[in-house]
XYZ file of C-alpha atoms in Angstrom:
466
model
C 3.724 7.122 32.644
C 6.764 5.020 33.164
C 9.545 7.926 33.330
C 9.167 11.727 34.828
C 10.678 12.540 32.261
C 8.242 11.932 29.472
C 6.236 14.813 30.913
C 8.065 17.176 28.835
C 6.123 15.995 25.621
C 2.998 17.453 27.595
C 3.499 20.717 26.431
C 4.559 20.181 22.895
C 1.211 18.505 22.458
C -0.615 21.459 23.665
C 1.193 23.720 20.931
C 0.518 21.556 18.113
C -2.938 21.353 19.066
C -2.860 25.147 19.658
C -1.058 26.193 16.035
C -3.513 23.235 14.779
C -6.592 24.974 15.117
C -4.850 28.347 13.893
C -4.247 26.090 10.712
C -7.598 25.290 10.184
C -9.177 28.686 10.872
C -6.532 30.505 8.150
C -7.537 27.448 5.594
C -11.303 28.378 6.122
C -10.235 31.877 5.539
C -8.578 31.239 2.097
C -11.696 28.494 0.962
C -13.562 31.427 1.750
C -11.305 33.573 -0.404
C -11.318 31.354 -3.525
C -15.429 32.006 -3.828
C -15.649 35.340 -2.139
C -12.450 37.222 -3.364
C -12.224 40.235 -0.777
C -12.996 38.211 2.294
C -11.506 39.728 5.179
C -9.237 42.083 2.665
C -6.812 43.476 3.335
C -6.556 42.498 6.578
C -5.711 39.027 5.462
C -5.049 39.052 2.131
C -4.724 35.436 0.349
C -0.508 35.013 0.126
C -0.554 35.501 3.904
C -3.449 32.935 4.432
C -1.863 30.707 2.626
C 1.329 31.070 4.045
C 0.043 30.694 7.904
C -1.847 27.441 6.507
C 0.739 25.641 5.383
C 3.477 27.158 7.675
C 0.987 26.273 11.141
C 0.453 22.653 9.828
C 3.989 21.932 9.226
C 5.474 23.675 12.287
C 2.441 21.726 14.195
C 3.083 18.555 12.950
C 7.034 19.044 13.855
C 5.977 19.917 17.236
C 3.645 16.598 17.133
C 6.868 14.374 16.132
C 9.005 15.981 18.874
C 6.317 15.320 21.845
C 5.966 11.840 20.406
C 9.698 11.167 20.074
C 9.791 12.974 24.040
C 7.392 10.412 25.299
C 8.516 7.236 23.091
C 12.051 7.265 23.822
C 11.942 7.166 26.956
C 9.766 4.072 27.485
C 12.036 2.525 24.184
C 14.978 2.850 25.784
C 14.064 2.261 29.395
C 15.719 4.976 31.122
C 14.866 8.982 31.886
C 15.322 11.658 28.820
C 19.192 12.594 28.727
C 17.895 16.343 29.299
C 14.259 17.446 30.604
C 15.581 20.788 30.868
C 16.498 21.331 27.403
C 13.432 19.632 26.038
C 11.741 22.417 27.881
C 14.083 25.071 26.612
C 13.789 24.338 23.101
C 10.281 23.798 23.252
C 9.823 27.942 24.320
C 12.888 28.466 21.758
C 11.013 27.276 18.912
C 7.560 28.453 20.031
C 9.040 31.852 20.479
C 10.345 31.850 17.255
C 7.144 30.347 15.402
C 4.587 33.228 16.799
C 7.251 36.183 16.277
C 7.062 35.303 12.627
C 3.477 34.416 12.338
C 2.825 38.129 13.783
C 5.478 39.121 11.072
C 3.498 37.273 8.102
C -0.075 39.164 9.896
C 1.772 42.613 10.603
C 3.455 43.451 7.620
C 4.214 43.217 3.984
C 5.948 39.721 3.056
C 8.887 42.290 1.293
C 9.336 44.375 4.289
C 9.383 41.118 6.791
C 12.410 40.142 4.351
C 14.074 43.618 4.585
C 14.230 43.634 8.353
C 15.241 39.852 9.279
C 18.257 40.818 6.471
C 17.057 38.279 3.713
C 18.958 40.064 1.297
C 22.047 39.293 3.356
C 21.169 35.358 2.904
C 17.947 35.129 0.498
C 15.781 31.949 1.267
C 12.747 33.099 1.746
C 9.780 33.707 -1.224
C 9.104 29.848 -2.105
C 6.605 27.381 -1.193
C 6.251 25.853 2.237
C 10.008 27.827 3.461
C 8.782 30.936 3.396
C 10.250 31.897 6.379
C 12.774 34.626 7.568
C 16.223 33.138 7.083
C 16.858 33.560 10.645
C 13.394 31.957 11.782
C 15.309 28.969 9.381
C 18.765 29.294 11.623
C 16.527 28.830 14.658
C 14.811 25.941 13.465
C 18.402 24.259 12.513
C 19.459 25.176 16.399
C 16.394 23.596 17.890
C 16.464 20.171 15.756
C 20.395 20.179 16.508
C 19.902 20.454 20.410
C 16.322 17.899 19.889
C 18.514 15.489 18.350
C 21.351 15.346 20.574
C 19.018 14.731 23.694
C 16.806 12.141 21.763
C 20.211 10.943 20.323
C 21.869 10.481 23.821
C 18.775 8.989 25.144
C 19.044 6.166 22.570
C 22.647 5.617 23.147
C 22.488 5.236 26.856
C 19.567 3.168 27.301
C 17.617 -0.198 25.684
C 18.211 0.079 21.567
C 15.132 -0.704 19.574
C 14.436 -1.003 16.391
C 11.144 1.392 16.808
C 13.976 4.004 18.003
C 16.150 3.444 15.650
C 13.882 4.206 12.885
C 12.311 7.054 14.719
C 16.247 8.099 15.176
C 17.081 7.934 11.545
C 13.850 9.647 10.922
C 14.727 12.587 12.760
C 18.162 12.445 11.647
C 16.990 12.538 7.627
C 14.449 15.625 8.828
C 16.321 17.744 9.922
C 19.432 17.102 7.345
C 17.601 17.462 4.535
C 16.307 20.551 5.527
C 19.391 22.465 5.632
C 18.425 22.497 1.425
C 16.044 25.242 2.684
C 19.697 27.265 2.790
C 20.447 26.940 -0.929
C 19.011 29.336 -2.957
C 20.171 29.356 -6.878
C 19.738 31.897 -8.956
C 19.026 29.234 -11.656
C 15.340 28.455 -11.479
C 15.724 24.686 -12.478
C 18.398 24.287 -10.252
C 16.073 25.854 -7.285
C 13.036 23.401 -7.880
C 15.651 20.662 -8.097
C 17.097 20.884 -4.550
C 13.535 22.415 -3.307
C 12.035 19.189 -3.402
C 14.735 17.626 -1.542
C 13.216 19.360 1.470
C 9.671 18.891 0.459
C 9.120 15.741 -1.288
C 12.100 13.663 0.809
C 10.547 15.110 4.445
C 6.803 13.863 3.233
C 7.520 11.194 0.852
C 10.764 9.983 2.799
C 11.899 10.311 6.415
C 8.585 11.418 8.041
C 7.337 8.411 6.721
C 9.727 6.605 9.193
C 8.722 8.885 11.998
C 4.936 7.998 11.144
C 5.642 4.159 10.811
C 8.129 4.774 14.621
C 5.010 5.972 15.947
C 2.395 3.839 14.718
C 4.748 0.351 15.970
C 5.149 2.045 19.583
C 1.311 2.911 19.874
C 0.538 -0.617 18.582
C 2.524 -2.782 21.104
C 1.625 -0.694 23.701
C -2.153 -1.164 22.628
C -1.545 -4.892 21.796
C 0.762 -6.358 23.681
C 2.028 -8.420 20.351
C 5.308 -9.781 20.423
C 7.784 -6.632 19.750
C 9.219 -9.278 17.287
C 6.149 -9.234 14.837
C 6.025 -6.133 14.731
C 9.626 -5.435 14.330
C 9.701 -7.775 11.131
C 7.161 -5.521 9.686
C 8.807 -2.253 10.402
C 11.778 -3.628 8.492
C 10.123 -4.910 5.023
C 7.716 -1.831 5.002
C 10.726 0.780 5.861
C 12.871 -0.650 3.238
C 9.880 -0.492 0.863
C 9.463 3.246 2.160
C 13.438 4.363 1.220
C 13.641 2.573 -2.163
C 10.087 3.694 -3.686
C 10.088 7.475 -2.058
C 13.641 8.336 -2.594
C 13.506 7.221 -6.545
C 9.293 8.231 -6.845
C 11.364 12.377 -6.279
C 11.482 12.322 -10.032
C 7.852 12.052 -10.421
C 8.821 16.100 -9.477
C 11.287 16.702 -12.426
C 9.008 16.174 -15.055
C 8.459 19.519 -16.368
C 11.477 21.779 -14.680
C 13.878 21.201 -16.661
C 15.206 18.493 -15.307
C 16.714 15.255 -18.028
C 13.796 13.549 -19.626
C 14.205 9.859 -18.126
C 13.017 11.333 -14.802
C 9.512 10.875 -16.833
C 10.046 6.943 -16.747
C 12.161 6.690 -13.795
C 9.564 9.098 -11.825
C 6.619 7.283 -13.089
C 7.337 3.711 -12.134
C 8.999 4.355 -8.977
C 6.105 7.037 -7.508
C 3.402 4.670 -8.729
C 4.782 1.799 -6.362
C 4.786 4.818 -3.376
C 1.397 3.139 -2.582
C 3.090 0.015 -1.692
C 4.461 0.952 1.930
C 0.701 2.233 2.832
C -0.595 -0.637 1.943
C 1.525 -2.689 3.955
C 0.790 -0.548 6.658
C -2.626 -0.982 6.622
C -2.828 -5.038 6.764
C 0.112 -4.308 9.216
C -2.373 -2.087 11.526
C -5.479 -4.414 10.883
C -3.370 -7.827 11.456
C -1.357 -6.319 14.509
C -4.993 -5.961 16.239
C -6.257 -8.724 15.271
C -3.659 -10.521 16.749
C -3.429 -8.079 20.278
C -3.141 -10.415 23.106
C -4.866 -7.642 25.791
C -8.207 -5.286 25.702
C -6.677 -2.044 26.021
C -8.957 0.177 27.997
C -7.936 3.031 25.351
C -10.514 2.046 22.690
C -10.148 6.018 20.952
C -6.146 5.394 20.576
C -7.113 2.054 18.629
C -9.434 3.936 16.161
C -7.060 6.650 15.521
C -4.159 4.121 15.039
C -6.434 2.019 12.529
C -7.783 5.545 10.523
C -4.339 6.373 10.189
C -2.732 3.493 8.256
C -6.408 3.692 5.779
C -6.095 7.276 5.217
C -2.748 7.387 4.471
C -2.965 4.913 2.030
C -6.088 6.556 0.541
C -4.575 9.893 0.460
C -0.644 9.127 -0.265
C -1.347 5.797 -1.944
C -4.435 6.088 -3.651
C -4.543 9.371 -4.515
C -0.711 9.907 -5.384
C -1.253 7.716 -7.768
C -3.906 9.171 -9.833
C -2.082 11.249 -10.868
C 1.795 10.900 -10.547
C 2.336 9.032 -14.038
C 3.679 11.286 -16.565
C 1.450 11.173 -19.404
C -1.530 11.828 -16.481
C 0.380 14.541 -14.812
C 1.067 17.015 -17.771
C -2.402 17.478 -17.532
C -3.173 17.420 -13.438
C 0.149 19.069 -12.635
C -0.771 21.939 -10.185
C -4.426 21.909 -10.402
C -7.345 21.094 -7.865
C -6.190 17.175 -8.010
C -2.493 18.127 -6.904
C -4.619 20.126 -3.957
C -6.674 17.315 -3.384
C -3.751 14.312 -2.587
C -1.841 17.041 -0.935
C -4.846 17.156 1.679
C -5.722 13.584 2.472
C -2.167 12.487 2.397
C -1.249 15.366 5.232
C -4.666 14.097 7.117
C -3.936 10.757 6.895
C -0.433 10.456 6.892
C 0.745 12.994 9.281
C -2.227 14.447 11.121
C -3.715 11.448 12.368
C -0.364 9.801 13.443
C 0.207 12.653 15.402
C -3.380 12.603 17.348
C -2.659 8.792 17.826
C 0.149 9.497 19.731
C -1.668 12.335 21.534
C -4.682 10.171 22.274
C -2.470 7.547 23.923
C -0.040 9.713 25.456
C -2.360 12.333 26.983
C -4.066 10.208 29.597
C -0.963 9.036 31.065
C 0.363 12.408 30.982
C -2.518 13.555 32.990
C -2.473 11.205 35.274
C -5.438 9.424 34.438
C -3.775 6.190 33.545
C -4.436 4.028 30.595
C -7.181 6.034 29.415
C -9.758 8.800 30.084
C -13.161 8.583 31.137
C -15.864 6.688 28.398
C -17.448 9.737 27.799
C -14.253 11.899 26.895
C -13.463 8.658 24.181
C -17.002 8.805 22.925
C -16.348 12.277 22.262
C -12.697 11.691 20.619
C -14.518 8.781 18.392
C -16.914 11.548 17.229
C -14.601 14.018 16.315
C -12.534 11.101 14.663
C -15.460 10.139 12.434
C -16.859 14.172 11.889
C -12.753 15.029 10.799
C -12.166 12.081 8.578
C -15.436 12.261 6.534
C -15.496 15.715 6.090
C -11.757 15.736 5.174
C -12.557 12.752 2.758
C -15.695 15.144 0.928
C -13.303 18.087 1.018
C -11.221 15.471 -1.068
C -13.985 14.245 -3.173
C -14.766 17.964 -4.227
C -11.206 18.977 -4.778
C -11.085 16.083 -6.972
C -14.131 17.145 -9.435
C -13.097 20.807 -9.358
C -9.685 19.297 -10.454
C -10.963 17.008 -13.243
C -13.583 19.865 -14.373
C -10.722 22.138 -14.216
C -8.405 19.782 -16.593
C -10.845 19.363 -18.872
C -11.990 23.302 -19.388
C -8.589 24.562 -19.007
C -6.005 21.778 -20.808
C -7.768 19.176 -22.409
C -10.723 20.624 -24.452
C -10.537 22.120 -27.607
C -11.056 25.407 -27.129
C -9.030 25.887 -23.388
C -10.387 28.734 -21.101
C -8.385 31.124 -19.116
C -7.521 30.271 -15.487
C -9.872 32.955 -14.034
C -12.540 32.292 -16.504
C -12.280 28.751 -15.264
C -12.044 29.043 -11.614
C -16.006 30.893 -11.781
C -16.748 27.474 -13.374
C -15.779 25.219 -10.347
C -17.155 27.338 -8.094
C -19.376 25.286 -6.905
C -17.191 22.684 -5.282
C -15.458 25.953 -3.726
C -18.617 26.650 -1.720
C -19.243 23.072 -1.328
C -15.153 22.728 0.614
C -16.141 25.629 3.007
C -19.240 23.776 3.967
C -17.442 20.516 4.717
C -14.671 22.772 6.450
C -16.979 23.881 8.622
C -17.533 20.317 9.602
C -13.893 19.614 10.016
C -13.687 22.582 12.482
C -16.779 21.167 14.375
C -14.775 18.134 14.987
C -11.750 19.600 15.916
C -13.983 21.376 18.853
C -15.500 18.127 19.952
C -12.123 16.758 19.992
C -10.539 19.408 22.208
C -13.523 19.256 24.393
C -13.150 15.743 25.120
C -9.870 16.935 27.118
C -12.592 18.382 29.387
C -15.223 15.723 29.584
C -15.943 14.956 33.395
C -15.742 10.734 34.448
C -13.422 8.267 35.659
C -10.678 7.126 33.407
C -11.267 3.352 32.252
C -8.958 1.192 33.607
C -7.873 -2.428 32.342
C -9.661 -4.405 34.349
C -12.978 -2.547 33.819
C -11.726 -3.006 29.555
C -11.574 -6.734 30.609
C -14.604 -7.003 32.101
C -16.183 -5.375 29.433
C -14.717 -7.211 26.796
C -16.001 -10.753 28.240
């Protein structure tokens, strides 16, 4: 660790892995739910599953992009964090905030958790993915307001890069856009419009510059390429990023009501989306390739390399199965929609995150360049028992999706949703399983934080290496 103060990103790490295991427990929960429909009712009833699911993976992932942007910024810009102290502040801020309304989704009634924070005063809440308390949504605005003017004075004082630039305007576009979480219409079209200026343009837009910010930092530092090379590519593949996911939003306004050429314009500008990931990926593969050093952290490496694959796999490949028009008035909002939605969050997001962690973490506990073997043998294992079980969850999503289609769209004789959901069943049971698996890797991975052995250092990676 090059700067004291990157040790404030140590305990933003240890929340998102905390709220990330909370997200994969409540998801088990509601798989559970979809095959056995009383499952822990009504202590958890499905709505508030689903709700601490997706709320605890993006609030994790946030978390994740803050600790990375804590530790890369520093080392960017060569010189100390403007403010440890605040970093540190916020960090309990927004923590605070995130449990007191998790305990408010687990404690009581969704309506009365609106009556009491004074919704009706400023209504936000009840839609997808914002469902929290208005004033959960004020705190969130604070936090990224005081995280980007000590990341933002960081940058100004010190070395500028183009890896914290991008990460800069990254941050910048995440937490704009989400003050959209503030306007409400009464006018449903109108709602669903501006909605997915939160939701699509944070995924599909400026978190895809924090992922590719990350993913360059990691990669010199694993390297040792030329910061050149790898600058070149971070320019063509964010430029690719801005024009493809701004336009590919209409791919969204196909059936709310929005004007009809958002059915050609959404279709031909969502189905080059997969072009950044791509990019990405022969950027990853020919950035190693090329490294001029053995980097003793071997894990970091994997995770880096698994995260430019799966995110083309999950928000190339499988965004564009189904994001052309004619295709998606059939898939809209089934089991495909659920399937993309979960390998591009894995592959995309989650693993970006853990790259960052995986690198970070042994510096931050003063183990060097890496941990011991065995705690990297174990993070390689969970690695490979995450990605393929993720990838089958996928896989089963996918033919529950298609079966789905066909039984309840496309045939000639459509079946009810209910009638249909006791048909696909089967994949249901089969997603728990493979769940199950995901969760066993998660374990091994937060157990390699306690494997005993002596970190590897370079020269030993050397030596290895030949």
């Amino acid at each position: 660790m090059q700067y004291a103060s990157q040790s404030v990103a140590k305990p933003y790490f240890i929340a998102a892995l905390g709220l990330f295991v909370v997200q994969i427990l409540f998801g088990l929960i509601m798989g559970t739910q979809y095959v056995v429909g009383d499952f822990l009712f009504p202590a958890i009833p499905f709505d508030t599953a689903k709700m601490v699911h997706t709320n605890s993976l993006i609030v994790w992932l946030l978390l994740g992009f803050m600790g990375a942007s804590y530790y890369l910024v520093p080392e960017e810009s060569e010189t100390e964090l403007h403010s440890p102290k605040l970093a540190i502040a916020l960090f309990w801020i927004f923590l605070v905030a995130v449990l007191l309304t998790v305990v408010g989704y687990l404690t009581m009634t969704y309506s009365t958790l609106a009556k009491i924070t004074g919704n009706e005063y400023w209504p936000t809440m009840g839609r997808l993915y914002l469902e929290q308390p208005t004033i959960t949504k004020i705190g969130i605005v604070v936090v990224a307001l005081g995280f980007l003017y000590n990341i933002g004075m960081t940058v100004l004082k010190g070395r500028k890069t183009v890896v914290s630039s991008v990460l800069l305007i990254g941050l910048i576009g995440l937490a704009g856009l989400f003050l959209f979480a503030f306007y409400n219409p009464d006018n449903l079209a109108l709602d669903k419009y501006y909605w997915w200026w939160v939701v699509h343009l944070w995924v599909e837009g400026v978190w895809e510059l924090i992922m590719a910010s990350i993913l360059a930092f990691v990669l010199i530092k694993l390297t040792g390429v030329d910061r050149e090379v790898v600058e070149k590519w971070l320019y063509v593949i964010i430029a690719v990023t801005l024009i493809t996911g701004i336009l590919g939003t209409g791919h969204h306004y196909y059936w709310i009501g929005a004007p009809e050429y958002w059915q050609w314009w959404g279709s031909i500008f969502s189905a080059l989306e997969p072009i950044p990931f791509f990019m990405m990926v022969v950027f990853a593969f020919n950035i190693v390739n090329r490294r001029r050093r053995d980097h003793p952290n071997q894990a970091a490496t994997l995770w880096a390399l698994g995260t430019a694959v799966m995110a083309f796999l999950g928000a190339g490949v499988w965004g564009f199965m189904h994001t052309l028009a004619p295709v998606n008035y059939y898939t809209h909002g089934t089991q495909i929609t659920a399937a993309h939605g979960h390998l591009a969050f894995y592959g995309a997001y989650v693993l970006v995150v853990l790259t960052m962690i995986s690198y970070a973490m042994p510096h931050l506990r003063g183990q060097g360049s890496a941990a011991s073997n065995r705690a990297q043998v174990m993070e390689m294992w969970s690695f490979w028992l995450m990605t393929v079980s993720m990838f089958f969850i996928v896989l089963f999503l996918t033919a529950a999706g298609i079966l789905q289609v066909w039984l309840q769209r496309y045939g000639a004789d459509p079946m009810p949703f209910m009638q249909v959901q006791e048909e696909v069943a089967l994949f249901y049971w089969a997603r728990v399983l493979t769940g199950l698996v995901f969760l066993t890797g998660l374990i091994v991975y937060l157990a390699s934080f306690f494997a005993k052995g002596e970190p590897v250092t370079e020269k030993a990676a050397a030596q290895a290496a030949g």
